[in-house]
Short mmCIF file of N, CA, C and O in Angstrom, two decimals:
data_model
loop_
_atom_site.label_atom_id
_atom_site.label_comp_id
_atom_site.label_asym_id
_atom_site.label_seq_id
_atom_site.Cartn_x
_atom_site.Cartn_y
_atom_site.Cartn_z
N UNK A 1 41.05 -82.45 -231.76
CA UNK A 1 41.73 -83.60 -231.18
C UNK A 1 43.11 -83.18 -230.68
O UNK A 1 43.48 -82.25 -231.39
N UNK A 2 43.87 -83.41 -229.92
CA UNK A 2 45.06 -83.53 -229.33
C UNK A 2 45.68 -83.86 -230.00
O UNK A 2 45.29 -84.70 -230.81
N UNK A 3 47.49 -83.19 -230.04
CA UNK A 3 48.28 -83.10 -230.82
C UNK A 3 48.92 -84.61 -230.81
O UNK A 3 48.23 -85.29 -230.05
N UNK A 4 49.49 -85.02 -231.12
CA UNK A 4 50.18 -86.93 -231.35
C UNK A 4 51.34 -86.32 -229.72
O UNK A 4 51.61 -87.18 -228.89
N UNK A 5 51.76 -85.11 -229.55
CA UNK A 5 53.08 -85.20 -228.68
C UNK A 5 52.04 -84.67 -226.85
O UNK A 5 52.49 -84.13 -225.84
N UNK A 6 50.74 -85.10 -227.14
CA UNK A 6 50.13 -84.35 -225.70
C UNK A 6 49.45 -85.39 -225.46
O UNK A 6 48.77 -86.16 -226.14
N UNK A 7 49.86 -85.28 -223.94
CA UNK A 7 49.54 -86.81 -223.07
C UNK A 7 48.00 -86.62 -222.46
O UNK A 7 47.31 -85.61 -222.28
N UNK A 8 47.79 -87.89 -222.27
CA UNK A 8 46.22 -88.12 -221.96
C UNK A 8 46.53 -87.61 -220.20
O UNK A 8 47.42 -87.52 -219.35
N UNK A 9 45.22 -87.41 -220.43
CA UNK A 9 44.62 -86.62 -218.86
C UNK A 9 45.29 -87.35 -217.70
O UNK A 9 45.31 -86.73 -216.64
N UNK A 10 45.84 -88.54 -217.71
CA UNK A 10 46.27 -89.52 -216.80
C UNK A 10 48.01 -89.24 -216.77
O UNK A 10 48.78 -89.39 -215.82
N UNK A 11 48.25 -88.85 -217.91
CA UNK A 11 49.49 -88.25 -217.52
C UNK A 11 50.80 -89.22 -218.90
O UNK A 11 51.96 -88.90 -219.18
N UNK A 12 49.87 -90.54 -219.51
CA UNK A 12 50.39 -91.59 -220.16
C UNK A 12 50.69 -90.27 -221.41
O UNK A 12 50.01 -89.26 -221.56
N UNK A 13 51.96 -90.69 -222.20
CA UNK A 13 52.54 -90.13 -223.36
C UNK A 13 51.70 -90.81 -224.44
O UNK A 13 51.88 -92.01 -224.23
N UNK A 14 50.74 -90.66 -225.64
CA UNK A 14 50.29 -91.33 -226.40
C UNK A 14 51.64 -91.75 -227.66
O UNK A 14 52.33 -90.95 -228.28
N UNK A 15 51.68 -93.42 -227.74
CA UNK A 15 52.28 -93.72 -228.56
C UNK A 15 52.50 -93.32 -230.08
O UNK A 15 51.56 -93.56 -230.84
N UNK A 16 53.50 -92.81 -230.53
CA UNK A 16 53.01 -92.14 -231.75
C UNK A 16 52.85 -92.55 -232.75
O UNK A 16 52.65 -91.92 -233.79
N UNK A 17 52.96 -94.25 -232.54
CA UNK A 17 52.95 -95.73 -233.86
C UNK A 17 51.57 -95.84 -233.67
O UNK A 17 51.07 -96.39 -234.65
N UNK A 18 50.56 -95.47 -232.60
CA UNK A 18 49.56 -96.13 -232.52
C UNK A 18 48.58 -95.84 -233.61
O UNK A 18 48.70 -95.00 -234.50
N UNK A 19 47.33 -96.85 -233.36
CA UNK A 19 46.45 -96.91 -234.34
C UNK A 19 45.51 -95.58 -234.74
O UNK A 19 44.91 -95.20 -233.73
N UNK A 20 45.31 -95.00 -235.56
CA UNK A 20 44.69 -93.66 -236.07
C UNK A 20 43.46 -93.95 -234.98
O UNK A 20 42.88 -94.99 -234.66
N UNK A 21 43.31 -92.14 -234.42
CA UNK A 21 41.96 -91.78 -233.83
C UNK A 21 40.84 -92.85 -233.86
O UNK A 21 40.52 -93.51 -232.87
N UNK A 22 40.33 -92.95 -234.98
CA UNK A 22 38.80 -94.04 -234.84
C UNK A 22 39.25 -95.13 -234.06
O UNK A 22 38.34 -95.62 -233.39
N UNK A 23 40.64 -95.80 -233.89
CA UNK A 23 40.49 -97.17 -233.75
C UNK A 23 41.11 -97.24 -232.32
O UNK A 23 41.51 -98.29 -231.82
N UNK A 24 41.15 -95.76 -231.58
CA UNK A 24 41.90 -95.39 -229.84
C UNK A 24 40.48 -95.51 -229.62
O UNK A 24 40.55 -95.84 -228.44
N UNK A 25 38.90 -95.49 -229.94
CA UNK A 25 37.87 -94.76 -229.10
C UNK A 25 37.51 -95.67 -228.13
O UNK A 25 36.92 -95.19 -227.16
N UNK A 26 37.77 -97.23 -228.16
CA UNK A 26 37.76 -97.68 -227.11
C UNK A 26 38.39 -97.74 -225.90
O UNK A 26 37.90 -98.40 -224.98
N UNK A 27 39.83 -96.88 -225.73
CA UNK A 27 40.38 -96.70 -225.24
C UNK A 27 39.86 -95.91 -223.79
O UNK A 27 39.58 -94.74 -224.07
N UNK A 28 39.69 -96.15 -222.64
CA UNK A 28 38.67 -94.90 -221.67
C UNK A 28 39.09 -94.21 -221.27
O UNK A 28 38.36 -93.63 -220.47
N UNK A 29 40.91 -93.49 -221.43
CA UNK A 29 40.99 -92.78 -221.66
C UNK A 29 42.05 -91.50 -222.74
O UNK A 29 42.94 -90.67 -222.55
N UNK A 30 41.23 -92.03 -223.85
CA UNK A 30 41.45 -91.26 -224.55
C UNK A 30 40.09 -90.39 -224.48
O UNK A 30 38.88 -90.60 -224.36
N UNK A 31 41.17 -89.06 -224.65
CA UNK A 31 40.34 -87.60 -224.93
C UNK A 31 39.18 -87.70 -226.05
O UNK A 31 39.35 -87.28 -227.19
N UNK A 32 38.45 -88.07 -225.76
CA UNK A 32 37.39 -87.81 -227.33
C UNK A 32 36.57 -87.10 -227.43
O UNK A 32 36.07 -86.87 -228.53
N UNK A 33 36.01 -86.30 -225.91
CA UNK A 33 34.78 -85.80 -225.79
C UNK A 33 35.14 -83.80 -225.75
O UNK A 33 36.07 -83.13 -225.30
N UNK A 34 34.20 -83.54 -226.28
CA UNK A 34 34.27 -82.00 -226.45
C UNK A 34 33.87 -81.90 -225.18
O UNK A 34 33.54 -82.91 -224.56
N UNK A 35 33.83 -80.12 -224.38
CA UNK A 35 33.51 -80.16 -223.32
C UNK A 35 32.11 -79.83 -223.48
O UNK A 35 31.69 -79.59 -222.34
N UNK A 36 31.01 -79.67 -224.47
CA UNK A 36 29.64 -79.47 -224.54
C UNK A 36 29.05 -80.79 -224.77
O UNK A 36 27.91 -80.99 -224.36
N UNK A 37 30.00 -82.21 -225.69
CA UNK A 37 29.52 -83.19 -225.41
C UNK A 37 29.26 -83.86 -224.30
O UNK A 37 28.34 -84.61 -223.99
N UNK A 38 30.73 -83.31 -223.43
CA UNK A 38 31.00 -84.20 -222.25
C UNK A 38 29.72 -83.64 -221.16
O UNK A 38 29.01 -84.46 -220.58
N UNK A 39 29.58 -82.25 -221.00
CA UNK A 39 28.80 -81.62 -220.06
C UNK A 39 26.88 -82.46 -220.20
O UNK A 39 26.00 -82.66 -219.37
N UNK A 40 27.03 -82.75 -221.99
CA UNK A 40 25.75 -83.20 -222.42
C UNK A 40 25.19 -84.95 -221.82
O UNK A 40 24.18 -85.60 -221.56
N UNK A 41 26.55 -85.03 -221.87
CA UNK A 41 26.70 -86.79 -221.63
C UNK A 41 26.16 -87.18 -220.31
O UNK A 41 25.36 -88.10 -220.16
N UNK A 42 26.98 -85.88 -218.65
CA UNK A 42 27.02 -85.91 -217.87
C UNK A 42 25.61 -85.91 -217.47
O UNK A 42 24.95 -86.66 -216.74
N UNK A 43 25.31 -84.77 -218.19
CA UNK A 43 23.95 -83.85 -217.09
C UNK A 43 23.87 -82.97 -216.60
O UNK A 43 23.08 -82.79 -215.67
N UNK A 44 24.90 -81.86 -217.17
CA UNK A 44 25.58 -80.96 -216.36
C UNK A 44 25.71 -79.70 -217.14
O UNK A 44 25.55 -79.58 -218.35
N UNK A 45 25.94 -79.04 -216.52
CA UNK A 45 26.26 -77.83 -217.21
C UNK A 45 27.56 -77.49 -217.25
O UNK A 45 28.06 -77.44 -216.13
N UNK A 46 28.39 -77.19 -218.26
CA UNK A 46 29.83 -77.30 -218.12
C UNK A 46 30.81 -76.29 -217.40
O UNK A 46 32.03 -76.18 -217.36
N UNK A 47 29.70 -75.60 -216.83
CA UNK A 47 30.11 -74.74 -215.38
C UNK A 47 30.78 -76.07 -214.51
O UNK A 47 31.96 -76.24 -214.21
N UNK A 48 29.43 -77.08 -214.18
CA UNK A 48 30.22 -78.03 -213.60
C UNK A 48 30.88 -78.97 -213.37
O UNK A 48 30.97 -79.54 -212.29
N UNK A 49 31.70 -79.37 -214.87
CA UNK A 49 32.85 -79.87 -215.39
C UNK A 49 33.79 -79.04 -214.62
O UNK A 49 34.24 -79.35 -213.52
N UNK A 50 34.09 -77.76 -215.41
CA UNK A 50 35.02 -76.71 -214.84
C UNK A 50 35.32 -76.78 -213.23
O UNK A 50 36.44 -76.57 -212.77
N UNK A 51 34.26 -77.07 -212.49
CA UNK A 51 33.73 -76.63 -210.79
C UNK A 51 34.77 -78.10 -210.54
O UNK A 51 35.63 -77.97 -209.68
N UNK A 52 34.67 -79.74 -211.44
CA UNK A 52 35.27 -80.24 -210.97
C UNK A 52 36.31 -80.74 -211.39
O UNK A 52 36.55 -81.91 -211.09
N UNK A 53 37.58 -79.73 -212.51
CA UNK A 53 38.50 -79.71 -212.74
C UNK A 53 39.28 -78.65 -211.64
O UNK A 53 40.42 -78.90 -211.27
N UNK A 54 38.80 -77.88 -211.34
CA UNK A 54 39.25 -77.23 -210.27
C UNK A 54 39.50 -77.97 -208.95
O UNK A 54 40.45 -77.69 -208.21
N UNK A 55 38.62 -78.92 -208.71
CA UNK A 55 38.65 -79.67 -207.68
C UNK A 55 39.48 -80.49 -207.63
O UNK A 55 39.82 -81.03 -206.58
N UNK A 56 39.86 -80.69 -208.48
CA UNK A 56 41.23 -81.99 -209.15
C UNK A 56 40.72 -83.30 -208.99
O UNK A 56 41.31 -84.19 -208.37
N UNK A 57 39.07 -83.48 -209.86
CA UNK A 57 38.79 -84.88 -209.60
C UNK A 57 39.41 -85.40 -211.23
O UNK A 57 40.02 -86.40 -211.63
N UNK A 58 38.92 -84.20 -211.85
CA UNK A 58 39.10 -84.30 -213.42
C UNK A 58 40.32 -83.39 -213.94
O UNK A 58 40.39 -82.35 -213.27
N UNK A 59 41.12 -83.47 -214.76
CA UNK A 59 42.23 -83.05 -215.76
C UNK A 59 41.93 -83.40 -216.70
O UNK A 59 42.32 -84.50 -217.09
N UNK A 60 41.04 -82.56 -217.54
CA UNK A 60 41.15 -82.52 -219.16
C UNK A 60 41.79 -82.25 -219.76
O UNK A 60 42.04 -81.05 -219.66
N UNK A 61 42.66 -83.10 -220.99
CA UNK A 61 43.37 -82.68 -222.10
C UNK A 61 43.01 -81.35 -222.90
O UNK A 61 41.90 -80.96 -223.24
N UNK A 62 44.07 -80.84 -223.09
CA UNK A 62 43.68 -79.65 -224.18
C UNK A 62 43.57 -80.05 -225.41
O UNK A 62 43.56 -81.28 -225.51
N UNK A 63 43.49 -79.45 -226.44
CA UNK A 63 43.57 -79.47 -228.05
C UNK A 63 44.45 -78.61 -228.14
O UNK A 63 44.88 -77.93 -227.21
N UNK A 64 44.87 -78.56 -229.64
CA UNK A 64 46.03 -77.86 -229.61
C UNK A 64 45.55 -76.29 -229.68
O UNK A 64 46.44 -75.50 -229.37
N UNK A 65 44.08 -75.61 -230.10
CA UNK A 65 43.42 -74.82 -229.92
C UNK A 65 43.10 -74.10 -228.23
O UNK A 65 42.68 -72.99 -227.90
N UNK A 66 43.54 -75.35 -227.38
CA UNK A 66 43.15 -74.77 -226.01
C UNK A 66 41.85 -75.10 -225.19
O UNK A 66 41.54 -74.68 -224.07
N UNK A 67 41.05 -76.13 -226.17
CA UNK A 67 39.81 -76.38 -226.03
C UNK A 67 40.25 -78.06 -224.92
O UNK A 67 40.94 -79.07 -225.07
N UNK A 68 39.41 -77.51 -223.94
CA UNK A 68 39.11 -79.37 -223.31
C UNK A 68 38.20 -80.65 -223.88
O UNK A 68 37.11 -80.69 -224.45
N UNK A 69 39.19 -81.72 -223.46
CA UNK A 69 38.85 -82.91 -224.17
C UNK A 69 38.74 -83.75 -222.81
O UNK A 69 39.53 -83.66 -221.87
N UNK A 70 37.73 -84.50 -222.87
CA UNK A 70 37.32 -85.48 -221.77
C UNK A 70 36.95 -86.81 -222.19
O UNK A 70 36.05 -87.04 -223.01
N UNK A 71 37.81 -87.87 -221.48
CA UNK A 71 37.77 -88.97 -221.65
C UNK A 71 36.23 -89.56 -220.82
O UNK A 71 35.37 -89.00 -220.15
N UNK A 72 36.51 -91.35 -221.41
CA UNK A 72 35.18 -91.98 -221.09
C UNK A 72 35.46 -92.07 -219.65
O UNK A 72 34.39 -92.34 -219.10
N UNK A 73 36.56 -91.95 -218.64
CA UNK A 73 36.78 -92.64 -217.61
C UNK A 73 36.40 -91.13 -216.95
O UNK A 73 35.58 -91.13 -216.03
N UNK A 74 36.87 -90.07 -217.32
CA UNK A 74 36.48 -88.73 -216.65
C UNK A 74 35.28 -88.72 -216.64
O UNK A 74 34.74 -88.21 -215.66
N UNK A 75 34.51 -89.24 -217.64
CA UNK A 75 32.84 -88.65 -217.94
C UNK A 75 32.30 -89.87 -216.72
O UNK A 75 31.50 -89.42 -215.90
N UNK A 76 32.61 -91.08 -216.59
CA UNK A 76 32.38 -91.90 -215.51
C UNK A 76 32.39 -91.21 -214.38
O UNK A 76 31.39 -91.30 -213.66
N UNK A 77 33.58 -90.33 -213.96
CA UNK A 77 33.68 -89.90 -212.90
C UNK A 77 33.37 -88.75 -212.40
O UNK A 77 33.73 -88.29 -211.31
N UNK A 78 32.40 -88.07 -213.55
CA UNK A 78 32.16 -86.86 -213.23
C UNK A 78 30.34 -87.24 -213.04
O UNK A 78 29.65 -86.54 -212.30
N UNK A 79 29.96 -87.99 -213.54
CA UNK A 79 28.74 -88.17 -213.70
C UNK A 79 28.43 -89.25 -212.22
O UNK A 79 27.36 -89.27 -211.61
N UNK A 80 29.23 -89.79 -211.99
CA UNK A 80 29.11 -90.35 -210.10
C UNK A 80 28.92 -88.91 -209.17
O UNK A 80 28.09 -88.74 -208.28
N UNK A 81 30.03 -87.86 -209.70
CA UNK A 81 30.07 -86.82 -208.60
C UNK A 81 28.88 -85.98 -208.91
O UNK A 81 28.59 -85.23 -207.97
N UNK A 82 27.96 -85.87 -210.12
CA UNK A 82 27.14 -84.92 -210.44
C UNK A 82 25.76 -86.09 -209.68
O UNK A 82 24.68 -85.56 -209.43
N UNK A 83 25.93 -87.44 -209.42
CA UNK A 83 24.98 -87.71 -208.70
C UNK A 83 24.76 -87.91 -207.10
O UNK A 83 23.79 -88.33 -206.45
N UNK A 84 26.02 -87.45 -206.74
CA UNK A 84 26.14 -87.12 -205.13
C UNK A 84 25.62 -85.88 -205.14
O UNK A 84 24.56 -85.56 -204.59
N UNK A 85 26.51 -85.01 -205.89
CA UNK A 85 25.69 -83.83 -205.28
C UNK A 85 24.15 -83.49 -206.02
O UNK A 85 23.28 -82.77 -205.53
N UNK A 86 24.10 -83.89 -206.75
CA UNK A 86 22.18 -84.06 -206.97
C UNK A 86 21.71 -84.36 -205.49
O UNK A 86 20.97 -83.56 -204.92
N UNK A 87 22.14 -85.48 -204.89
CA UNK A 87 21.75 -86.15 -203.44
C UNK A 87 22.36 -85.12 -202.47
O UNK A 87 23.05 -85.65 -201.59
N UNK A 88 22.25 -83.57 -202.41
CA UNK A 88 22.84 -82.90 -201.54
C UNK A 88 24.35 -82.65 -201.18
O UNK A 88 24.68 -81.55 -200.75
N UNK A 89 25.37 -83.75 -201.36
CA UNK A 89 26.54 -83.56 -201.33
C UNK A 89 27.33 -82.22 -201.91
O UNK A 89 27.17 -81.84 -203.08
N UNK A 90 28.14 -81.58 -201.03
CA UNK A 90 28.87 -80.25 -201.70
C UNK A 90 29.87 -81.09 -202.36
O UNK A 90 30.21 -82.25 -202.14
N UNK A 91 30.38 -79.97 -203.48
CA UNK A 91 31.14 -80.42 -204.67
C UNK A 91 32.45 -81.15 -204.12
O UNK A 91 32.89 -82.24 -204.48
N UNK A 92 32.93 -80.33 -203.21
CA UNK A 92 34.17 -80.79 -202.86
C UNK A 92 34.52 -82.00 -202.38
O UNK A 92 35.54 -82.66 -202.59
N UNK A 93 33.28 -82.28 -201.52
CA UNK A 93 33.15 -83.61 -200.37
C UNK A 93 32.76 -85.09 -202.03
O UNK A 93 33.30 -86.14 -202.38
N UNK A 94 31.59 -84.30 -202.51
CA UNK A 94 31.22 -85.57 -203.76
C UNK A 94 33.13 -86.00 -204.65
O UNK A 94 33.63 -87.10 -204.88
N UNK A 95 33.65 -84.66 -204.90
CA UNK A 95 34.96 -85.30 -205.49
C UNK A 95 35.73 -85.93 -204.63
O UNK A 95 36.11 -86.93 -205.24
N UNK A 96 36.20 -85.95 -203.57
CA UNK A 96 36.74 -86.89 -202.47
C UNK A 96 35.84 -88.28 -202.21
O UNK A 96 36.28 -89.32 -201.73
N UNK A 97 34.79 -88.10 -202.54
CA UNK A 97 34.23 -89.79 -202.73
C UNK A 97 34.68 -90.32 -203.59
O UNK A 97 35.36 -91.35 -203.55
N UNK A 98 34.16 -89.22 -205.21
CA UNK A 98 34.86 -90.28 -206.33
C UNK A 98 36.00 -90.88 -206.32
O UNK A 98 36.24 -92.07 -206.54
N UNK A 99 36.89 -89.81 -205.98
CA UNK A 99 38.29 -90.04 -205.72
C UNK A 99 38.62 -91.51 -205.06
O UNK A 99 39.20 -92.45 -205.61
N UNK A 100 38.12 -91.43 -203.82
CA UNK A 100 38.48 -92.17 -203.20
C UNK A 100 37.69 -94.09 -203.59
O UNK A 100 38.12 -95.17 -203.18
N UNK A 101 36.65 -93.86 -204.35
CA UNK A 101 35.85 -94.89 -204.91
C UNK A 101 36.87 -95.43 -206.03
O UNK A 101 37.10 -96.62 -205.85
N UNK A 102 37.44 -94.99 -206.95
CA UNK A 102 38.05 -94.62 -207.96
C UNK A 102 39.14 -95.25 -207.45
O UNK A 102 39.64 -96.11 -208.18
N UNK A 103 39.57 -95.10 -206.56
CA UNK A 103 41.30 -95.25 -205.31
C UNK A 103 41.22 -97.16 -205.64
O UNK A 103 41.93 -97.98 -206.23
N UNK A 104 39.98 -97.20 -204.88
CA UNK A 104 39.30 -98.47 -204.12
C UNK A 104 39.31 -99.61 -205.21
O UNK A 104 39.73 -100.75 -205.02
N UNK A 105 38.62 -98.94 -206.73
CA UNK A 105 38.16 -99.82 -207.87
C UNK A 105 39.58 -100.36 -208.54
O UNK A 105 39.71 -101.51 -208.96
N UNK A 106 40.68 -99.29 -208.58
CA UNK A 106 41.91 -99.49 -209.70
C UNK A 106 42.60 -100.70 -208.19
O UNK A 106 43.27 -101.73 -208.22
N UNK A 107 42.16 -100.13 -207.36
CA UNK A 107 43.31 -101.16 -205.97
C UNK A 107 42.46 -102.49 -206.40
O UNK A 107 43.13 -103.22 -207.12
N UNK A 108 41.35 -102.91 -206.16
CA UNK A 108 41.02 -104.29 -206.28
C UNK A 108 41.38 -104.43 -207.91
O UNK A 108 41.57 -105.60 -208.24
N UNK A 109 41.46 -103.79 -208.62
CA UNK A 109 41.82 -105.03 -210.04
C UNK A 109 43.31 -105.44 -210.30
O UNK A 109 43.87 -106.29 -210.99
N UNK A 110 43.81 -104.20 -209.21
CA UNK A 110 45.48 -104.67 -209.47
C UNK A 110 45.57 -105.81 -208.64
O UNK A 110 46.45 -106.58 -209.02
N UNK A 111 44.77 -106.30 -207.32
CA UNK A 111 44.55 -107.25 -205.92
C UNK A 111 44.28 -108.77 -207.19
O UNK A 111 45.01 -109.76 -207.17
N UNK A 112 43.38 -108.63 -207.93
CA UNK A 112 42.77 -109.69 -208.80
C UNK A 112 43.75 -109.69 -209.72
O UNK A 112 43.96 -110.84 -210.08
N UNK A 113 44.47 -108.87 -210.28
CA UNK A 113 45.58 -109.31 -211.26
C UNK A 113 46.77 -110.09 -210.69
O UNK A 113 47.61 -110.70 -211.36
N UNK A 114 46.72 -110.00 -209.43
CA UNK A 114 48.06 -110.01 -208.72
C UNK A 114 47.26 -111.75 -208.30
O UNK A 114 47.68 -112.66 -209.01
N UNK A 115 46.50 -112.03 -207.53
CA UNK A 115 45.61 -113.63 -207.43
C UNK A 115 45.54 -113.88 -209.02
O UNK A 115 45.48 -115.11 -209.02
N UNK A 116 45.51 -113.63 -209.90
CA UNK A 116 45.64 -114.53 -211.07
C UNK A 116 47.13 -114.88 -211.38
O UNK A 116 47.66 -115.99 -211.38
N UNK A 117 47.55 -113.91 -211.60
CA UNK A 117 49.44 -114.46 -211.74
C UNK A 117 49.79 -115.46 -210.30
O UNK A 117 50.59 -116.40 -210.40
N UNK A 118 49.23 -115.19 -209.23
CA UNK A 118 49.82 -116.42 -208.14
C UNK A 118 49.40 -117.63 -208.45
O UNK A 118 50.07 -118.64 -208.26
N UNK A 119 47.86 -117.62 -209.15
CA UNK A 119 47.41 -118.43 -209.50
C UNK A 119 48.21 -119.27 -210.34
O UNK A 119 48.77 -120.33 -210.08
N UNK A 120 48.15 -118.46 -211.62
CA UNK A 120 48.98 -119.39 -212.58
C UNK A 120 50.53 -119.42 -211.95
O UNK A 120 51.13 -120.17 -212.72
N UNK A 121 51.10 -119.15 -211.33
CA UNK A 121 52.36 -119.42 -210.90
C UNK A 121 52.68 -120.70 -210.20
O UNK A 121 53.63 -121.45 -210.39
N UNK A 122 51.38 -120.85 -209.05
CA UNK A 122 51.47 -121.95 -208.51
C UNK A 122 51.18 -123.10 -209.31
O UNK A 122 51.32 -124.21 -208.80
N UNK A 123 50.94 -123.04 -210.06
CA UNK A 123 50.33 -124.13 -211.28
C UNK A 123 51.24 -124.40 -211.92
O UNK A 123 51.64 -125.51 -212.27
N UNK A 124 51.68 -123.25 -212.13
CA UNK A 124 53.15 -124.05 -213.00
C UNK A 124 54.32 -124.67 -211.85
O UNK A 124 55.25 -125.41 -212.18
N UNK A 125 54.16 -124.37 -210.96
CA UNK A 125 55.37 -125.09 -209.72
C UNK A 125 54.90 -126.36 -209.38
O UNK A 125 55.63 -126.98 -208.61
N UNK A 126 53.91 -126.89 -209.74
CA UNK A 126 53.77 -128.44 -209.69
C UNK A 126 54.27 -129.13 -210.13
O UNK A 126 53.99 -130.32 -209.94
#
């Protein structure tokens, strides 16, 4: 597991009050996955984990050993790109989809967070 002072793959500092390991796993992204689980999870061989950390779709956390840790939101996004290129897509072009799918999904929930606060805003200005 990752040291309490090493930040998740996203770049967030993990709080160091927070709740012990078991009770982060819902978290999607916290690091939880080994890279033979994660490769197992995917479908993949963890050649091509590696193939798309290089690509910069994925940044896995280290351990304090040096070993990669992959979150639920990486394994989401590696397992979209391992099914483009199943469908012929080269690696590079499948991570610029995710990417950009990925871009698309976090933009509409901030679009819907942002229509709910107008929402309730205007509601309260009555």
């Amino acid at each position: 597991m990752p040291s309490g002072s090493q930040p998740y793959a996203d770049g967030r500092q993990p709080d160091r009050d927070r709740l012990p390991v078991a009770d982060r796993l819902d978290d999607d992204h916290f690091p939880a996955y080994t890279m033979g689980r994660a490769a197992e999870l995917v479908g993949a061989a963890p050649a091509f984990l590696r193939a798309l950390g290089e690509a910069r779709l994925i940044t896995p956390t280290r351990s304090g050993g040096g070993h990669r840790r992959y979150s639920r939101h990486q394994l989401r996004l590696a397992a979209r790109a391992r099914e483009l290129v199943g469908q012929g897509t080269p690696v590079d072009a499948a991570c610029r989809i995710v990417s950009l799918e990925d871009q698309l999904r976090q933009a509409e929930r901030a679009n819907e967070e942002l229509r709910r606060r107008g929402a309730g805003a205007a509601r309260g200005r009555r």
